[in-house]
């Protein structure tokens, strides 16, 4: 297991190095001028050139890259051109909101996936309509779903708040940065409740796509598992349908949906950008959607690197969990 | 990924696999046919001014008109074709590259496998939207460029599936036997391994189609994709989004177009998956 | 096929629901404490240090916290004193002497005087941010006594007083605060990115980046006490969301960004009001002189003649703009001096359909109105037999255009505004061949020469005359075609009164005079 983790760590470093190369080349190719945006339209060309020089944007590309990589190795992700703060500081500020949203999305996605997977694999009454309804909802594009959600649940019904993480003026600042958890830890359940109300709509919008993908995978492996020999034995022993499904089916078919869930992380990140923008959710997605129009390269590169590391970490964790569930996979 | 759609009992030859996948494939073919023929019943072309801007849905314009007077119904019909064919193109290119890379990784030496898999890891770990944005920014926005950008990040998914299948098939007795009897590597690959990967590839692709449609629409949200006035559903929906409060039909109908395509693709994917599971 | 049918049913239900709800949206704005005003920002502003801050979103905050020597009268291009009671200009146009107010304190409680103004000028030059160009020609400053401030220029600068009245012009920043919060040689820029230390009616009391900015009334303010004790800005990037929040009572005001039909709908609702203020915004069509289609002067002439500015303005902006009649915004040149009207001839473009190269790109930079204008032009060109496509440009892309000729569209639709109400701030930023943001690289050397001469001419009417001649040269190049004079449109809940607005301050109102009525 340690060897697996070690191999993956080495792989992650290689991936991040490769990513920075790709990002630098793409940034170089794209016809944008972040320095001009930074300094302002009326600034003279000489002034813009001075800032360009000061930031090192006039160096050859490989020198810029080397500078970036050596800095990143020591945790220095450079300074954002837009916020004028270290990118690492920005990320530290925006990360908790995204983590909270992502965690709740995963929770909702997991529940939906289980409902979809078990509901349809079990061939119970109502399984087919359930499948169809879930599929139909998950087919709507996220950007439309978000706005329609605000129109219906905020404007027309008044059930849920439209934007932001909290409507409480002085939310607790720690210790975890997750408002739902901090509210409980600091003995303020109203904070938790309020945070949950803000979480519902964005989290559902993020959760739908991965829920369908994982749910389907779960269904197919469940179906396979239920037809396998030892389940037949269990049936023959007279165990109830539910007991068979839960005790034998799920355990044996969890590995593939798990790896699918790990891979879905990419789509969760992609949805976060859209969903956080519409719901004004102060997380990394909003940060990056504000950085793209001004071509704030340090911010984009830093966030991308972080996402890549998270991706590798989660998938490594998935691999290890799988190995625990099914030792044959450890190899 | 490797084992996801790998129904371990799926084997046999190309034709055999295909005949079992008929139902779902027919569904995909039907959607394609409808999408291609749809514009025939469109009352207007996609780019002509057909009426007064912001006309609500009614007798003169079934789905209303947009901010410059295009007929939304006609544009949605054209858009269904454009979006569907785009998704097919991305999936097709992804399958092709993924197939080659996956077979190379699965049959090649260990170092090649390691290398290819790390490269796919790299791609899968890269936020696809960012790459597409950068590619399009570098070579200019157009539908072709967006499709290139998306395909670049799409193939690793298929490479993973194919590689897993290949590894599973390689250890089967009939392939082992073929190899021992001195048949060349290439021939083993094309005659004994490839056909076995086909069914899981098709299932994966059909499940993926809906996702591609949604992704292309999402990229339009970021200003990538076919430049107006091209009738691309995602672009129409996002461009119209600012009108949603006073002229809901402009973003909502194209959005429903995206949903219908995705839904149809998902349903046929489901069927395919169910059928292949029962093989 | 069944899925299609059910989708249709779903659509119709949904559509019916949407229409039904847009008719009777909640009309009662919330009854929150009337001492707090709630606004939205559509983007997280850059650090709010007035000596480096140089964008539109967030101007509402800096203009409420800081003041300069001069300002404009409300909705006018006429300059008036602010921290300076009066001023004198020497006959060589190089020495400016200001008599300062003596009753002014900074929000940190320290007194404002000539030495503070001198320190503020020096800080701006030392930081060398975007707005430092306003002081580029300053040779020295002097504070002979606390109420007298003297500025000496290297050479006459015709728009200098306008620079001092510009929202991006030099303002008074508390030297005590700068000193207390300086880190290294940053002149306090790190701290001032998220705090304020000016003489304005408000000060920034809380900043949560990308989430919330709060202004509270400045207890030491020398003018009248503002009615709102607190102004709360939430960052809400999506304009539709902002509109919904306004109508749901979550916001009191939306500063900009909705489309014409949204404003019309809000106006219909008795719970809300829509205010239009004159600005220096002009919606223009920039023509690429290297375009295969519009390169020849005759082709540009045909393009201009084909445009019916009155009809376009009405279609796109409704009552939020008027068709442009002069080359520059109101107040920049004497009325009628550079008039700019033509007889619209929709057939004019047809002359180009014989061209060999018929495909053109229409770029646009800005909000949904510009997108709609670009789409409308696309249809007109298509009807004239050209093949046109539309391409959006973001800030980083559009500002790269001067250096990236290959990325330039054939025509660019954009709404631009100058930093101040002086014609030089338009010409030298957007039009001169060496102008920093001459997007499509049009060069009119004769006009540049006239403008350069006008800039150093001391006599005002003589200078205006030279600028007017330059204006005609720029106009005759047909590289810039004016469409509309756009207003600042603000949607707010009913009952807010005391509206006051400055022409060069985009997306802002004067918060100090705003009043709730119960």
PDB file of C-alpha atoms in Angstrom, chain A residues 24-283:
ATOM      1  CA  UNK A  24       2.920  28.135 -19.956  1.00  0.00           C
ATOM      2  CA  UNK A  25       2.809  27.197 -23.605  1.00  0.00           C
ATOM      3  CA  UNK A  26      -0.927  27.867 -23.821  1.00  0.00           C
ATOM      4  CA  UNK A  27      -0.608  31.188 -22.021  1.00  0.00           C
ATOM      5  CA  UNK A  28       2.164  32.138 -24.406  1.00  0.00           C
ATOM      6  CA  UNK A  29       0.065  31.226 -27.434  1.00  0.00           C
ATOM      7  CA  UNK A  30      -3.088  32.987 -26.283  1.00  0.00           C
ATOM      8  CA  UNK A  31      -3.372  36.552 -27.479  1.00  0.00           C
ATOM      9  CA  UNK A  32      -3.947  38.275 -24.164  1.00  0.00           C
ATOM     10  CA  UNK A  33      -2.103  41.006 -22.336  1.00  0.00           C
ATOM     11  CA  UNK A  34      -2.529  40.625 -18.573  1.00  0.00           C
ATOM     12  CA  UNK A  35      -0.044  43.396 -17.823  1.00  0.00           C
ATOM     13  CA  UNK A  36      -2.041  45.969 -19.773  1.00  0.00           C
ATOM     14  CA  UNK A  37      -5.177  44.889 -17.914  1.00  0.00           C
ATOM     15  CA  UNK A  38      -3.261  45.188 -14.648  1.00  0.00           C
ATOM     16  CA  UNK A  39      -1.864  48.663 -15.241  1.00  0.00           C
ATOM     17  CA  UNK A  40      -4.886  50.134 -16.972  1.00  0.00           C
ATOM     18  CA  UNK A  41      -5.832  51.445 -20.388  1.00  0.00           C
ATOM     19  CA  UNK A  42      -4.413  54.961 -20.074  1.00  0.00           C
ATOM     20  CA  UNK A  43      -1.019  53.940 -18.812  1.00  0.00           C
ATOM     21  CA  UNK A  44       1.768  54.671 -21.271  1.00  0.00           C
ATOM     22  CA  UNK A  45       3.458  51.888 -23.160  1.00  0.00           C
ATOM     23  CA  UNK A  46       6.708  52.643 -21.301  1.00  0.00           C
ATOM     24  CA  UNK A  47       4.912  52.214 -17.994  1.00  0.00           C
ATOM     25  CA  UNK A  48       3.395  48.902 -19.071  1.00  0.00           C
ATOM     26  CA  UNK A  49       6.817  47.708 -20.223  1.00  0.00           C
ATOM     27  CA  UNK A  50       8.302  48.678 -16.874  1.00  0.00           C
ATOM     28  CA  UNK A  51       5.717  46.583 -15.020  1.00  0.00           C
ATOM     29  CA  UNK A  52       6.212  43.757 -17.513  1.00  0.00           C
ATOM     30  CA  UNK A  53       9.903  43.798 -16.718  1.00  0.00           C
ATOM     31  CA  UNK A  54       9.304  44.020 -12.981  1.00  0.00           C
ATOM     32  CA  UNK A  55       7.043  40.951 -13.106  1.00  0.00           C
ATOM     33  CA  UNK A  56       9.476  39.075 -15.312  1.00  0.00           C
ATOM     34  CA  UNK A  57       7.017  38.712 -18.190  1.00  0.00           C
ATOM     35  CA  UNK A  58       9.685  39.874 -20.635  1.00  0.00           C
ATOM     36  CA  UNK A  59      11.958  36.908 -19.892  1.00  0.00           C
ATOM     37  CA  UNK A  60      12.180  33.961 -22.289  1.00  0.00           C
ATOM     38  CA  UNK A  61       9.406  31.448 -21.705  1.00  0.00           C
ATOM     39  CA  UNK A  62      11.675  28.718 -20.283  1.00  0.00           C
ATOM     40  CA  UNK A  63      13.124  31.185 -17.772  1.00  0.00           C
ATOM     41  CA  UNK A  64       9.639  32.231 -16.695  1.00  0.00           C
ATOM     42  CA  UNK A  65       8.711  28.579 -16.333  1.00  0.00           C
ATOM     43  CA  UNK A  66      11.798  27.713 -14.295  1.00  0.00           C
ATOM     44  CA  UNK A  67      11.162  30.686 -12.058  1.00  0.00           C
ATOM     45  CA  UNK A  68       7.584  29.559 -11.519  1.00  0.00           C
ATOM     46  CA  UNK A  69       8.409  25.911 -10.843  1.00  0.00           C
ATOM     47  CA  UNK A  70      11.199  26.636  -8.380  1.00  0.00           C
ATOM     48  CA  UNK A  71       8.908  29.061  -6.581  1.00  0.00           C
ATOM     49  CA  UNK A  72       6.015  26.612  -6.535  1.00  0.00           C
ATOM     50  CA  UNK A  73       8.271  23.949  -5.021  1.00  0.00           C
ATOM     51  CA  UNK A  74       8.637  26.181  -1.968  1.00  0.00           C
ATOM     52  CA  UNK A  75       4.934  27.007  -1.827  1.00  0.00           C
ATOM     53  CA  UNK A  76       5.257  30.355  -3.600  1.00  0.00           C
ATOM     54  CA  UNK A  77       2.591  30.461  -6.299  1.00  0.00           C
ATOM     55  CA  UNK A  78       3.416  34.071  -7.231  1.00  0.00           C
ATOM     56  CA  UNK A  79       1.133  37.055  -6.816  1.00  0.00           C
ATOM     57  CA  UNK A  80      -2.235  37.355  -8.483  1.00  0.00           C
ATOM     58  CA  UNK A  81      -2.339  40.108 -11.092  1.00  0.00           C
ATOM     59  CA  UNK A  82      -5.950  40.871 -10.186  1.00  0.00           C
ATOM     60  CA  UNK A  83      -6.044  40.778  -6.397  1.00  0.00           C
ATOM     61  CA  UNK A  84      -2.382  41.772  -5.859  1.00  0.00           C
ATOM     62  CA  UNK A  85      -2.172  39.126  -3.144  1.00  0.00           C
ATOM     63  CA  UNK A  86      -0.170  35.898  -3.066  1.00  0.00           C
ATOM     64  CA  UNK A  87      -2.121  33.233  -4.958  1.00  0.00           C
ATOM     65  CA  UNK A  88      -1.524  30.853  -2.040  1.00  0.00           C
ATOM     66  CA  UNK A  89      -3.303  33.318   0.283  1.00  0.00           C
ATOM     67  CA  UNK A  90      -6.210  33.677  -2.142  1.00  0.00           C
ATOM     68  CA  UNK A  91      -6.551  29.923  -2.479  1.00  0.00           C
ATOM     69  CA  UNK A  92      -6.454  29.454   1.282  1.00  0.00           C
ATOM     70  CA  UNK A  93      -9.306  31.933   1.588  1.00  0.00           C
ATOM     71  CA  UNK A  94     -11.528  30.511  -1.145  1.00  0.00           C
ATOM     72  CA  UNK A  95     -10.839  26.823  -0.672  1.00  0.00           C
ATOM     73  CA  UNK A  96     -13.087  26.144   2.371  1.00  0.00           C
ATOM     74  CA  UNK A  97     -16.229  27.402   0.594  1.00  0.00           C
ATOM     75  CA  UNK A  98     -15.526  25.128  -2.361  1.00  0.00           C
ATOM     76  CA  UNK A  99     -14.701  22.178  -0.131  1.00  0.00           C
ATOM     77  CA  UNK A 100     -17.967  22.626   1.743  1.00  0.00           C
ATOM     78  CA  UNK A 101     -19.934  22.832  -1.484  1.00  0.00           C
ATOM     79  CA  UNK A 102     -18.065  19.887  -3.013  1.00  0.00           C
ATOM     80  CA  UNK A 103     -18.560  17.744   0.102  1.00  0.00           C
ATOM     81  CA  UNK A 104     -22.291  18.353   0.191  1.00  0.00           C
ATOM     82  CA  UNK A 105     -22.527  17.796  -3.537  1.00  0.00           C
ATOM     83  CA  UNK A 106     -20.744  14.470  -3.118  1.00  0.00           C
ATOM     84  CA  UNK A 107     -23.082  13.557  -0.275  1.00  0.00           C
ATOM     85  CA  UNK A 108     -26.140  14.349  -2.374  1.00  0.00           C
ATOM     86  CA  UNK A 109     -24.594  12.635  -5.384  1.00  0.00           C
ATOM     87  CA  UNK A 110     -23.876   9.530  -3.317  1.00  0.00           C
ATOM     88  CA  UNK A 111     -27.464   9.365  -2.032  1.00  0.00           C
ATOM     89  CA  UNK A 112     -28.888   9.918  -5.503  1.00  0.00           C
ATOM     90  CA  UNK A 113     -26.495   7.374  -6.984  1.00  0.00           C
ATOM     91  CA  UNK A 114     -27.483   4.770  -4.414  1.00  0.00           C
ATOM     92  CA  UNK A 115     -31.166   5.458  -5.061  1.00  0.00           C
ATOM     93  CA  UNK A 116     -30.600   5.214  -8.778  1.00  0.00           C
ATOM     94  CA  UNK A 117     -28.313   2.197  -8.615  1.00  0.00           C
ATOM     95  CA  UNK A 118     -30.249   0.113  -6.117  1.00  0.00           C
ATOM     96  CA  UNK A 119     -33.636   1.377  -7.224  1.00  0.00           C
ATOM     97  CA  UNK A 120     -33.140   0.268 -10.774  1.00  0.00           C
ATOM     98  CA  UNK A 121     -30.957  -2.794 -10.290  1.00  0.00           C
ATOM     99  CA  UNK A 122     -33.389  -4.265  -7.805  1.00  0.00           C
ATOM    100  CA  UNK A 123     -36.145  -4.247 -10.414  1.00  0.00           C
ATOM    101  CA  UNK A 124     -38.638  -2.847  -7.947  1.00  0.00           C
ATOM    102  CA  UNK A 125     -41.860  -1.241  -8.905  1.00  0.00           C
ATOM    103  CA  UNK A 126     -41.281   2.346  -9.895  1.00  0.00           C
ATOM    104  CA  UNK A 127     -37.651   1.738 -10.736  1.00  0.00           C
ATOM    105  CA  UNK A 128     -38.033   2.631 -14.401  1.00  0.00           C
ATOM    106  CA  UNK A 129     -39.909   5.920 -13.880  1.00  0.00           C
ATOM    107  CA  UNK A 130     -37.400   6.891 -11.185  1.00  0.00           C
ATOM    108  CA  UNK A 131     -34.550   6.246 -13.573  1.00  0.00           C
ATOM    109  CA  UNK A 132     -36.225   8.287 -16.299  1.00  0.00           C
ATOM    110  CA  UNK A 133     -36.990  11.238 -14.048  1.00  0.00           C
ATOM    111  CA  UNK A 134     -33.451  11.374 -12.670  1.00  0.00           C
ATOM    112  CA  UNK A 135     -32.040  11.120 -16.175  1.00  0.00           C
ATOM    113  CA  UNK A 136     -34.285  13.918 -17.418  1.00  0.00           C
ATOM    114  CA  UNK A 137     -33.270  16.298 -14.636  1.00  0.00           C
ATOM    115  CA  UNK A 138     -29.602  15.512 -15.092  1.00  0.00           C
ATOM    116  CA  UNK A 139     -29.920  16.247 -18.809  1.00  0.00           C
ATOM    117  CA  UNK A 140     -30.583  19.959 -18.345  1.00  0.00           C
ATOM    118  CA  UNK A 141     -27.511  22.164 -18.750  1.00  0.00           C
ATOM    119  CA  UNK A 142     -26.222  23.399 -15.378  1.00  0.00           C
ATOM    120  CA  UNK A 143     -26.212  27.098 -16.259  1.00  0.00           C
ATOM    121  CA  UNK A 144     -29.917  26.982 -17.058  1.00  0.00           C
ATOM    122  CA  UNK A 145     -30.776  24.828 -14.051  1.00  0.00           C
ATOM    123  CA  UNK A 146     -29.089  27.274 -11.694  1.00  0.00           C
ATOM    124  CA  UNK A 147     -30.997  30.323 -12.886  1.00  0.00           C
ATOM    125  CA  UNK A 148     -34.316  28.487 -13.113  1.00  0.00           C
ATOM    126  CA  UNK A 149     -33.657  27.228  -9.582  1.00  0.00           C
ATOM    127  CA  UNK A 150     -33.222  30.774  -8.289  1.00  0.00           C
ATOM    128  CA  UNK A 151     -36.341  31.915 -10.126  1.00  0.00           C
ATOM    129  CA  UNK A 152     -38.496  29.125  -8.745  1.00  0.00           C
ATOM    130  CA  UNK A 153     -37.160  28.523  -5.235  1.00  0.00           C
ATOM    131  CA  UNK A 154     -36.244  32.109  -4.364  1.00  0.00           C
ATOM    132  CA  UNK A 155     -38.416  34.427  -6.416  1.00  0.00           C
ATOM    133  CA  UNK A 156     -41.622  32.446  -6.726  1.00  0.00           C
ATOM    134  CA  UNK A 157     -41.659  30.209  -3.669  1.00  0.00           C
ATOM    135  CA  UNK A 158     -39.348  32.153  -1.358  1.00  0.00           C
ATOM    136  CA  UNK A 159     -38.052  28.937   0.188  1.00  0.00           C
ATOM    137  CA  UNK A 160     -34.339  29.356  -0.301  1.00  0.00           C
ATOM    138  CA  UNK A 161     -31.884  32.281  -0.347  1.00  0.00           C
ATOM    139  CA  UNK A 162     -30.554  33.148  -3.829  1.00  0.00           C
ATOM    140  CA  UNK A 163     -26.831  33.763  -3.356  1.00  0.00           C
ATOM    141  CA  UNK A 164     -23.860  33.498  -1.053  1.00  0.00           C
ATOM    142  CA  UNK A 165     -22.908  31.148   1.769  1.00  0.00           C
ATOM    143  CA  UNK A 166     -24.637  32.781   4.696  1.00  0.00           C
ATOM    144  CA  UNK A 167     -26.917  35.658   5.574  1.00  0.00           C
ATOM    145  CA  UNK A 168     -25.567  35.911   9.100  1.00  0.00           C
ATOM    146  CA  UNK A 169     -23.519  39.063   9.549  1.00  0.00           C
ATOM    147  CA  UNK A 170     -20.810  37.616  11.799  1.00  0.00           C
ATOM    148  CA  UNK A 171     -20.335  33.953  10.894  1.00  0.00           C
ATOM    149  CA  UNK A 172     -17.688  32.108  12.897  1.00  0.00           C
ATOM    150  CA  UNK A 173     -14.274  32.386  11.247  1.00  0.00           C
ATOM    151  CA  UNK A 174     -13.062  28.918  12.143  1.00  0.00           C
ATOM    152  CA  UNK A 175     -11.828  26.438  13.030  1.00  0.00           C
ATOM    153  CA  UNK A 176     -12.593  24.408   9.896  1.00  0.00           C
ATOM    154  CA  UNK A 177     -13.819  27.139   7.544  1.00  0.00           C
ATOM    155  CA  UNK A 178     -16.877  24.997   6.799  1.00  0.00           C
ATOM    156  CA  UNK A 179     -19.809  27.031   8.078  1.00  0.00           C
ATOM    157  CA  UNK A 180     -22.040  24.017   8.691  1.00  0.00           C
ATOM    158  CA  UNK A 181     -19.403  22.402  10.891  1.00  0.00           C
ATOM    159  CA  UNK A 182     -18.181  25.601  12.547  1.00  0.00           C
ATOM    160  CA  UNK A 183     -21.742  26.489  13.503  1.00  0.00           C
ATOM    161  CA  UNK A 184     -22.015  23.250  15.471  1.00  0.00           C
ATOM    162  CA  UNK A 185     -18.516  23.501  16.949  1.00  0.00           C
ATOM    163  CA  UNK A 186     -19.079  27.037  18.217  1.00  0.00           C
ATOM    164  CA  UNK A 187     -22.521  26.209  19.518  1.00  0.00           C
ATOM    165  CA  UNK A 188     -24.470  28.242  17.015  1.00  0.00           C
ATOM    166  CA  UNK A 189     -26.917  25.899  15.301  1.00  0.00           C
ATOM    167  CA  UNK A 190     -28.565  28.861  13.559  1.00  0.00           C
ATOM    168  CA  UNK A 191     -25.358  29.316  11.537  1.00  0.00           C
ATOM    169  CA  UNK A 192     -25.427  25.675  10.489  1.00  0.00           C
ATOM    170  CA  UNK A 193     -29.086  25.837   9.539  1.00  0.00           C
ATOM    171  CA  UNK A 194     -28.614  29.037   7.564  1.00  0.00           C
ATOM    172  CA  UNK A 195     -25.544  27.600   5.794  1.00  0.00           C
ATOM    173  CA  UNK A 196     -27.517  24.476   4.889  1.00  0.00           C
ATOM    174  CA  UNK A 197     -30.299  26.565   3.354  1.00  0.00           C
ATOM    175  CA  UNK A 198     -27.697  28.337   1.214  1.00  0.00           C
ATOM    176  CA  UNK A 199     -26.077  25.030   0.282  1.00  0.00           C
ATOM    177  CA  UNK A 200     -29.085  23.143  -1.028  1.00  0.00           C
ATOM    178  CA  UNK A 201     -29.528  24.651  -4.482  1.00  0.00           C
ATOM    179  CA  UNK A 202     -25.878  24.904  -5.551  1.00  0.00           C
ATOM    180  CA  UNK A 203     -25.072  21.464  -4.156  1.00  0.00           C
ATOM    181  CA  UNK A 204     -27.937  19.788  -6.017  1.00  0.00           C
ATOM    182  CA  UNK A 205     -26.907  21.511  -9.257  1.00  0.00           C
ATOM    183  CA  UNK A 206     -23.344  20.232  -8.885  1.00  0.00           C
ATOM    184  CA  UNK A 207     -24.407  16.746  -7.772  1.00  0.00           C
ATOM    185  CA  UNK A 208     -26.721  15.748 -10.625  1.00  0.00           C
ATOM    186  CA  UNK A 209     -24.206  14.817 -13.319  1.00  0.00           C
ATOM    187  CA  UNK A 210     -21.864  12.716 -11.165  1.00  0.00           C
ATOM    188  CA  UNK A 211     -24.870  11.106  -9.463  1.00  0.00           C
ATOM    189  CA  UNK A 212     -26.092   9.744 -12.771  1.00  0.00           C
ATOM    190  CA  UNK A 213     -22.657   8.555 -13.855  1.00  0.00           C
ATOM    191  CA  UNK A 214     -21.946   6.762 -10.583  1.00  0.00           C
ATOM    192  CA  UNK A 215     -25.503   5.466 -10.227  1.00  0.00           C
ATOM    193  CA  UNK A 216     -25.350   3.800 -13.607  1.00  0.00           C
ATOM    194  CA  UNK A 217     -22.040   2.166 -12.891  1.00  0.00           C
ATOM    195  CA  UNK A 218     -23.386   0.941  -9.589  1.00  0.00           C
ATOM    196  CA  UNK A 219     -26.422  -0.503 -11.312  1.00  0.00           C
ATOM    197  CA  UNK A 220     -24.416  -2.408 -13.864  1.00  0.00           C
ATOM    198  CA  UNK A 221     -22.038  -3.885 -11.333  1.00  0.00           C
ATOM    199  CA  UNK A 222     -24.936  -4.675  -9.015  1.00  0.00           C
ATOM    200  CA  UNK A 223     -26.713  -6.483 -11.815  1.00  0.00           C
ATOM    201  CA  UNK A 224     -23.588  -8.487 -12.521  1.00  0.00           C
ATOM    202  CA  UNK A 225     -23.041  -9.211  -8.855  1.00  0.00           C
ATOM    203  CA  UNK A 226     -26.620 -10.310  -8.281  1.00  0.00           C
ATOM    204  CA  UNK A 227     -26.307 -12.907 -10.999  1.00  0.00           C
ATOM    205  CA  UNK A 228     -23.067 -14.315  -9.603  1.00  0.00           C
ATOM    206  CA  UNK A 229     -22.830 -17.724  -8.016  1.00  0.00           C
ATOM    207  CA  UNK A 230     -22.489 -16.846  -4.378  1.00  0.00           C
ATOM    208  CA  UNK A 231     -25.564 -14.632  -4.501  1.00  0.00           C
ATOM    209  CA  UNK A 232     -27.479 -17.514  -6.001  1.00  0.00           C
ATOM    210  CA  UNK A 233     -26.267 -19.537  -3.084  1.00  0.00           C
ATOM    211  CA  UNK A 234     -27.474 -16.876  -0.709  1.00  0.00           C
ATOM    212  CA  UNK A 235     -30.854 -16.880  -2.437  1.00  0.00           C
ATOM    213  CA  UNK A 236     -30.987 -20.602  -2.182  1.00  0.00           C
ATOM    214  CA  UNK A 237     -30.298 -20.276   1.533  1.00  0.00           C
ATOM    215  CA  UNK A 238     -33.485 -18.238   1.741  1.00  0.00           C
ATOM    216  CA  UNK A 239     -32.043 -14.862   2.639  1.00  0.00           C
ATOM    217  CA  UNK A 240     -34.360 -11.933   1.958  1.00  0.00           C
ATOM    218  CA  UNK A 241     -33.959  -9.864  -1.181  1.00  0.00           C
ATOM    219  CA  UNK A 242     -32.997  -6.812   0.794  1.00  0.00           C
ATOM    220  CA  UNK A 243     -30.401  -8.663   2.846  1.00  0.00           C
ATOM    221  CA  UNK A 244     -28.852 -10.102  -0.280  1.00  0.00           C
ATOM    222  CA  UNK A 245     -28.725  -6.732  -1.987  1.00  0.00           C
ATOM    223  CA  UNK A 246     -27.232  -4.901   0.955  1.00  0.00           C
ATOM    224  CA  UNK A 247     -24.863  -7.491   2.391  1.00  0.00           C
ATOM    225  CA  UNK A 248     -23.641  -9.288  -0.649  1.00  0.00           C
ATOM    226  CA  UNK A 249     -24.452  -7.218  -3.679  1.00  0.00           C
ATOM    227  CA  UNK A 250     -23.303  -3.797  -2.559  1.00  0.00           C
ATOM    228  CA  UNK A 251     -20.068  -4.894  -0.958  1.00  0.00           C
ATOM    229  CA  UNK A 252     -19.009  -6.845  -4.003  1.00  0.00           C
ATOM    230  CA  UNK A 253     -19.931  -4.188  -6.499  1.00  0.00           C
ATOM    231  CA  UNK A 254     -18.620  -1.095  -4.746  1.00  0.00           C
ATOM    232  CA  UNK A 255     -15.196  -0.995  -6.339  1.00  0.00           C
ATOM    233  CA  UNK A 256     -16.070   0.099  -9.870  1.00  0.00           C
ATOM    234  CA  UNK A 257     -18.532   2.824  -8.870  1.00  0.00           C
ATOM    235  CA  UNK A 258     -15.855   4.060  -6.484  1.00  0.00           C
ATOM    236  CA  UNK A 259     -13.323   4.496  -9.243  1.00  0.00           C
ATOM    237  CA  UNK A 260     -16.005   6.143 -11.371  1.00  0.00           C
ATOM    238  CA  UNK A 261     -16.667   8.513  -8.470  1.00  0.00           C
ATOM    239  CA  UNK A 262     -12.982   9.409  -8.349  1.00  0.00           C
ATOM    240  CA  UNK A 263     -12.947  10.180 -12.044  1.00  0.00           C
ATOM    241  CA  UNK A 264     -16.084  12.306 -11.713  1.00  0.00           C
ATOM    242  CA  UNK A 265     -14.102  14.801  -9.663  1.00  0.00           C
ATOM    243  CA  UNK A 266     -13.168  16.546 -12.884  1.00  0.00           C
ATOM    244  CA  UNK A 267     -16.796  17.151 -13.770  1.00  0.00           C
ATOM    245  CA  UNK A 268     -17.480  18.382 -10.224  1.00  0.00           C
ATOM    246  CA  UNK A 269     -14.763  21.008 -10.628  1.00  0.00           C
ATOM    247  CA  UNK A 270     -16.124  22.029 -14.009  1.00  0.00           C
ATOM    248  CA  UNK A 271     -19.629  22.464 -12.563  1.00  0.00           C
ATOM    249  CA  UNK A 272     -18.249  24.442  -9.628  1.00  0.00           C
ATOM    250  CA  UNK A 273     -17.099  27.198 -11.985  1.00  0.00           C
ATOM    251  CA  UNK A 274     -20.580  27.673 -13.458  1.00  0.00           C
ATOM    252  CA  UNK A 275     -22.554  27.096 -10.266  1.00  0.00           C
ATOM    253  CA  UNK A 276     -20.398  29.296  -8.035  1.00  0.00           C
ATOM    254  CA  UNK A 277     -20.629  32.138 -10.544  1.00  0.00           C
ATOM    255  CA  UNK A 278     -24.416  32.131 -10.708  1.00  0.00           C
ATOM    256  CA  UNK A 279     -24.915  31.584  -6.959  1.00  0.00           C
ATOM    257  CA  UNK A 280     -22.139  34.075  -6.048  1.00  0.00           C
ATOM    258  CA  UNK A 281     -20.555  31.319  -3.979  1.00  0.00           C
ATOM    259  CA  UNK A 282     -17.194  32.642  -2.772  1.00  0.00           C
ATOM    260  CA  UNK A 283     -15.095  29.614  -3.641  1.00  0.00           C
TER     261      UNK A 283
END
